[in-house]
Amino acid sequence: MEDCIFCKIANGEIGSLIYENDFVAAFDDLNPQAPVHTLIVPKRHIQNIEDLNFEHPEGSCHPGEDAKPEDYCDGKYLKEIFKAIKEVAKIKGVSESGYRIISNCGKDAGQTVMHLHFHLIAGKPLGDKIV
Ligand code: 5GP
Ligand code: ZN
């Protein structure tokens, strides 16, 4: 999507990625809140969890071998996000020590960038938990 900073980063137009595949990208947060603070995003412009569409066309979960990323449903992107989270944890060396995943959705959660993203925060004991 034009004018979306995370679309531009995910597409490689600006910044640098620490992990990517056809569906997702990961890059370090501009304003890190811990020694490891990486954002994992879909390459499709989805605003947040509320914007995820699970009423996808028949067959778009498994559209076939020659399918392009845009042929897949949002569920495929979510699956790739969670696979990428595990990859990023491995790359950052925090798979064993642990990490916290946060996705702010909407106004009351304080979402500031309207492109779905998952914060992976790690690298030290993370202190008080909200939940
Ligand atoms: P939110 O508040 O929407 O959950 O999180 C947005 C996050 O994106 C913030 O942690 C902020 O520091 C980060 N951020 C905003 N703009 C940029 C940018 O241009 N590059 C990177 N790498 N991170 C950004
Ligand atoms: Zn976007």
mmCIF file of C-alpha atoms and ligand atoms in Angstrom:
data_model
loop_
_atom_site.group_PDB
_atom_site.id
_atom_site.type_symbol
_atom_site.label_atom_id
_atom_site.label_comp_id
_atom_site.label_asym_id
_atom_site.label_seq_id
_atom_site.Cartn_x
_atom_site.Cartn_y
_atom_site.Cartn_z
ATOM 1 C CA MET A 1 0.000 0.000 0.000
ATOM 2 C CA GLU A 2 1.303 3.407 -0.969
ATOM 3 C CA ASP A 3 2.359 5.634 1.925
ATOM 4 C CA CYS A 4 2.619 2.733 4.382
ATOM 5 C CA ILE A 5 6.038 2.731 6.003
ATOM 6 C CA PHE A 6 5.918 -0.983 6.869
ATOM 7 C CA CYS A 7 4.920 -1.928 3.298
ATOM 8 C CA LYS A 8 7.967 -0.010 2.080
ATOM 9 C CA ILE A 9 10.294 -1.701 4.589
ATOM 10 C CA ALA A 10 8.809 -5.168 3.929
ATOM 11 C CA ASN A 11 9.224 -4.710 0.163
ATOM 12 C CA GLY A 12 12.862 -3.696 0.606
ATOM 13 C CA GLU A 13 12.320 -0.121 -0.628
ATOM 14 C CA ILE A 14 13.822 1.297 2.568
ATOM 15 C CA GLY A 15 15.670 0.015 5.620
ATOM 16 C CA SER A 16 17.111 -3.445 6.038
ATOM 17 C CA LEU A 17 15.543 -6.788 6.831
ATOM 18 C CA ILE A 18 16.853 -9.442 9.160
ATOM 19 C CA TYR A 19 14.571 -12.150 7.729
ATOM 20 C CA GLU A 20 12.120 -12.475 4.840
ATOM 21 C CA ASN A 21 10.304 -14.903 2.608
ATOM 22 C CA ASP A 22 7.507 -14.431 0.025
ATOM 23 C CA PHE A 23 4.929 -13.754 2.744
ATOM 24 C CA VAL A 24 6.600 -12.002 5.658
ATOM 25 C CA ALA A 25 9.472 -9.741 6.649
ATOM 26 C CA ALA A 26 11.219 -8.942 9.921
ATOM 27 C CA PHE A 27 13.223 -5.869 10.850
ATOM 28 C CA ASP A 28 14.516 -4.271 14.022
ATOM 29 C CA ASP A 29 12.356 -1.626 15.701
ATOM 30 C CA LEU A 30 13.526 1.971 15.276
ATOM 31 C CA ASN A 31 13.048 2.615 18.990
ATOM 32 C CA PRO A 32 14.021 -0.633 20.759
ATOM 33 C CA GLN A 33 12.521 -1.336 24.179
ATOM 34 C CA ALA A 34 14.913 -4.224 24.961
ATOM 35 C CA PRO A 35 18.236 -5.615 23.649
ATOM 36 C CA VAL A 36 16.201 -7.537 21.059
ATOM 37 C CA HIS A 37 13.171 -5.757 19.610
ATOM 38 C CA THR A 38 12.197 -6.993 16.160
ATOM 39 C CA LEU A 39 8.974 -6.481 14.218
ATOM 40 C CA ILE A 40 7.479 -9.301 12.159
ATOM 41 C CA VAL A 41 5.015 -8.173 9.488
ATOM 42 C CA PRO A 42 3.070 -9.680 6.577
ATOM 43 C CA LYS A 43 4.051 -8.491 3.093
ATOM 44 C CA ARG A 44 0.320 -8.054 2.472
ATOM 45 C CA HIS A 45 -1.089 -4.785 3.798
ATOM 46 C CA ILE A 46 -3.389 -5.843 6.644
ATOM 47 C CA GLN A 47 -4.105 -3.096 9.186
ATOM 48 C CA ASN A 48 -4.274 -5.175 12.351
ATOM 49 C CA ILE A 49 -5.877 -8.306 13.828
ATOM 50 C CA GLU A 50 -9.369 -6.822 13.333
ATOM 51 C CA ASP A 51 -8.623 -6.454 9.614
ATOM 52 C CA LEU A 52 -7.736 -10.139 9.136
ATOM 53 C CA ASN A 53 -10.140 -11.830 6.733
ATOM 54 C CA PHE A 54 -10.945 -15.452 7.426
ATOM 55 C CA GLU A 55 -13.857 -15.575 4.981
ATOM 56 C CA HIS A 56 -11.485 -16.309 2.178
ATOM 57 C CA PRO A 57 -12.328 -17.792 -1.214
ATOM 58 C CA GLU A 58 -12.568 -21.552 -1.490
ATOM 59 C CA GLY A 59 -9.150 -23.059 -2.161
ATOM 60 C CA SER A 60 -7.058 -20.079 -1.124
ATOM 61 C CA CYS A 61 -5.548 -22.008 1.791
ATOM 62 C CA HIS A 62 -3.983 -24.430 -0.691
ATOM 63 C CA PRO A 63 -4.098 -22.718 -4.102
ATOM 64 C CA GLY A 64 -1.589 -25.079 -5.728
ATOM 65 C CA GLU A 65 2.083 -25.226 -6.584
ATOM 66 C CA ASP A 66 2.238 -22.326 -9.053
ATOM 67 C CA ALA A 67 0.281 -19.966 -6.799
ATOM 68 C CA LYS A 68 1.546 -16.464 -6.109
ATOM 69 C CA PRO A 69 1.525 -15.011 -2.568
ATOM 70 C CA GLU A 70 -1.543 -12.878 -3.432
ATOM 71 C CA ASP A 71 -3.533 -16.068 -4.172
ATOM 72 C CA TYR A 72 -3.290 -17.170 -0.542
ATOM 73 C CA CYS A 73 -5.678 -16.360 2.295
ATOM 74 C CA ASP A 74 -4.756 -14.286 5.355
ATOM 75 C CA GLY A 75 -4.495 -17.520 7.356
ATOM 76 C CA LYS A 76 -1.436 -18.503 5.321
ATOM 77 C CA TYR A 77 0.170 -15.146 6.171
ATOM 78 C CA LEU A 78 -0.519 -15.675 9.873
ATOM 79 C CA LYS A 79 1.045 -19.116 9.748
ATOM 80 C CA GLU A 80 4.120 -17.651 8.055
ATOM 81 C CA ILE A 81 4.296 -14.897 10.690
ATOM 82 C CA PHE A 82 4.492 -17.442 13.498
ATOM 83 C CA LYS A 83 7.060 -19.513 11.599
ATOM 84 C CA ALA A 84 9.059 -16.288 11.135
ATOM 85 C CA ILE A 85 8.801 -15.491 14.848
ATOM 86 C CA LYS A 86 10.558 -18.769 15.595
ATOM 87 C CA GLU A 87 13.181 -18.041 12.908
ATOM 88 C CA VAL A 88 13.845 -14.565 14.269
ATOM 89 C CA ALA A 89 14.186 -15.950 17.806
ATOM 90 C CA LYS A 90 16.779 -18.392 16.461
ATOM 91 C CA ILE A 91 18.654 -15.685 14.512
ATOM 92 C CA LYS A 92 18.716 -13.455 17.599
ATOM 93 C CA GLY A 93 19.758 -16.330 19.856
ATOM 94 C CA VAL A 94 16.798 -16.071 22.214
ATOM 95 C CA SER A 95 14.882 -19.276 21.455
ATOM 96 C CA GLU A 96 16.064 -20.797 24.745
ATOM 97 C CA SER A 97 16.089 -17.688 26.950
ATOM 98 C CA GLY A 98 12.598 -16.664 25.857
ATOM 99 C CA TYR A 99 10.757 -13.742 24.379
ATOM 100 C CA ARG A 100 7.503 -11.810 24.492
ATOM 101 C CA ILE A 101 5.192 -11.261 21.505
ATOM 102 C CA ILE A 102 2.928 -8.191 21.446
ATOM 103 C CA SER A 103 0.511 -6.998 18.768
ATOM 104 C CA ASN A 104 -1.238 -3.712 19.500
ATOM 105 C CA CYS A 105 -4.633 -3.556 17.813
ATOM 106 C CA GLY A 106 -6.429 -0.248 17.528
ATOM 107 C CA LYS A 107 -6.715 2.955 19.527
ATOM 108 C CA ASP A 108 -6.924 1.748 23.119
ATOM 109 C CA ALA A 109 -3.923 -0.536 22.572
ATOM 110 C CA GLY A 110 -1.941 2.442 21.261
ATOM 111 C CA GLN A 111 -1.315 1.091 17.764
ATOM 112 C CA THR A 112 0.672 3.741 15.918
ATOM 113 C CA VAL A 113 1.505 2.023 12.604
ATOM 114 C CA MET A 114 -1.567 0.680 10.824
ATOM 115 C CA HIS A 115 0.097 -2.349 9.257
ATOM 116 C CA LEU A 116 -0.214 -5.595 11.232
ATOM 117 C CA HIS A 117 2.960 -6.268 13.185
ATOM 118 C CA PHE A 118 4.162 -8.468 16.000
ATOM 119 C CA HIS A 119 6.792 -7.103 18.375
ATOM 120 C CA LEU A 120 9.347 -9.724 19.447
ATOM 121 C CA ILE A 121 10.964 -8.445 22.622
ATOM 122 C CA ALA A 122 13.797 -10.278 24.350
ATOM 123 C CA GLY A 123 17.410 -10.281 25.487
ATOM 124 C CA LYS A 124 16.923 -9.584 29.195
ATOM 125 C CA PRO A 125 14.429 -10.474 31.953
ATOM 126 C CA LEU A 126 11.426 -8.484 30.801
ATOM 127 C CA GLY A 127 10.142 -7.467 34.221
ATOM 128 C CA ASP A 128 6.547 -7.053 35.264
ATOM 129 C CA LYS A 129 4.017 -8.690 33.073
ATOM 130 C CA ILE A 130 0.710 -7.035 32.253
ATOM 131 C CA VAL A 131 -0.802 -10.482 31.938
HETATM 132 P P1 5GP B 1 2.825 0.067 17.558
HETATM 133 O O1 5GP B 1 2.842 1.209 18.541
HETATM 134 O O2 5GP B 1 1.989 0.399 16.347
HETATM 135 O O3 5GP B 1 2.474 -1.252 18.180
HETATM 136 O O4 5GP B 1 4.314 -0.131 17.097
HETATM 137 C C1 5GP B 1 4.910 0.567 16.078
HETATM 138 C C2 5GP B 1 6.385 0.351 16.224
HETATM 139 O O5 5GP B 1 7.000 0.702 15.002
HETATM 140 C C3 5GP B 1 7.028 1.217 17.304
HETATM 141 O O6 5GP B 1 7.696 0.368 18.239
HETATM 142 C C4 5GP B 1 8.012 2.104 16.535
HETATM 143 O O7 5GP B 1 9.201 2.324 17.224
HETATM 144 C C5 5GP B 1 8.225 1.329 15.257
HETATM 145 N N1 5GP B 1 8.494 2.136 14.083
HETATM 146 C C6 5GP B 1 7.797 3.236 13.649
HETATM 147 N N2 5GP B 1 8.298 3.704 12.486
HETATM 148 C C7 5GP B 1 9.343 2.869 12.177
HETATM 149 C C8 5GP B 1 10.265 2.838 11.085
HETATM 150 O O8 5GP B 1 10.238 3.663 10.171
HETATM 151 N N3 5GP B 1 11.200 1.850 11.100
HETATM 152 C C9 5GP B 1 11.252 0.912 12.077
HETATM 153 N N4 5GP B 1 12.222 -0.028 11.989
HETATM 154 N N5 5GP B 1 10.400 0.908 13.127
HETATM 155 C C10 5GP B 1 9.464 1.888 13.172
HETATM 156 ZN ZN ZN B 2 1.336 -1.580 4.803
#
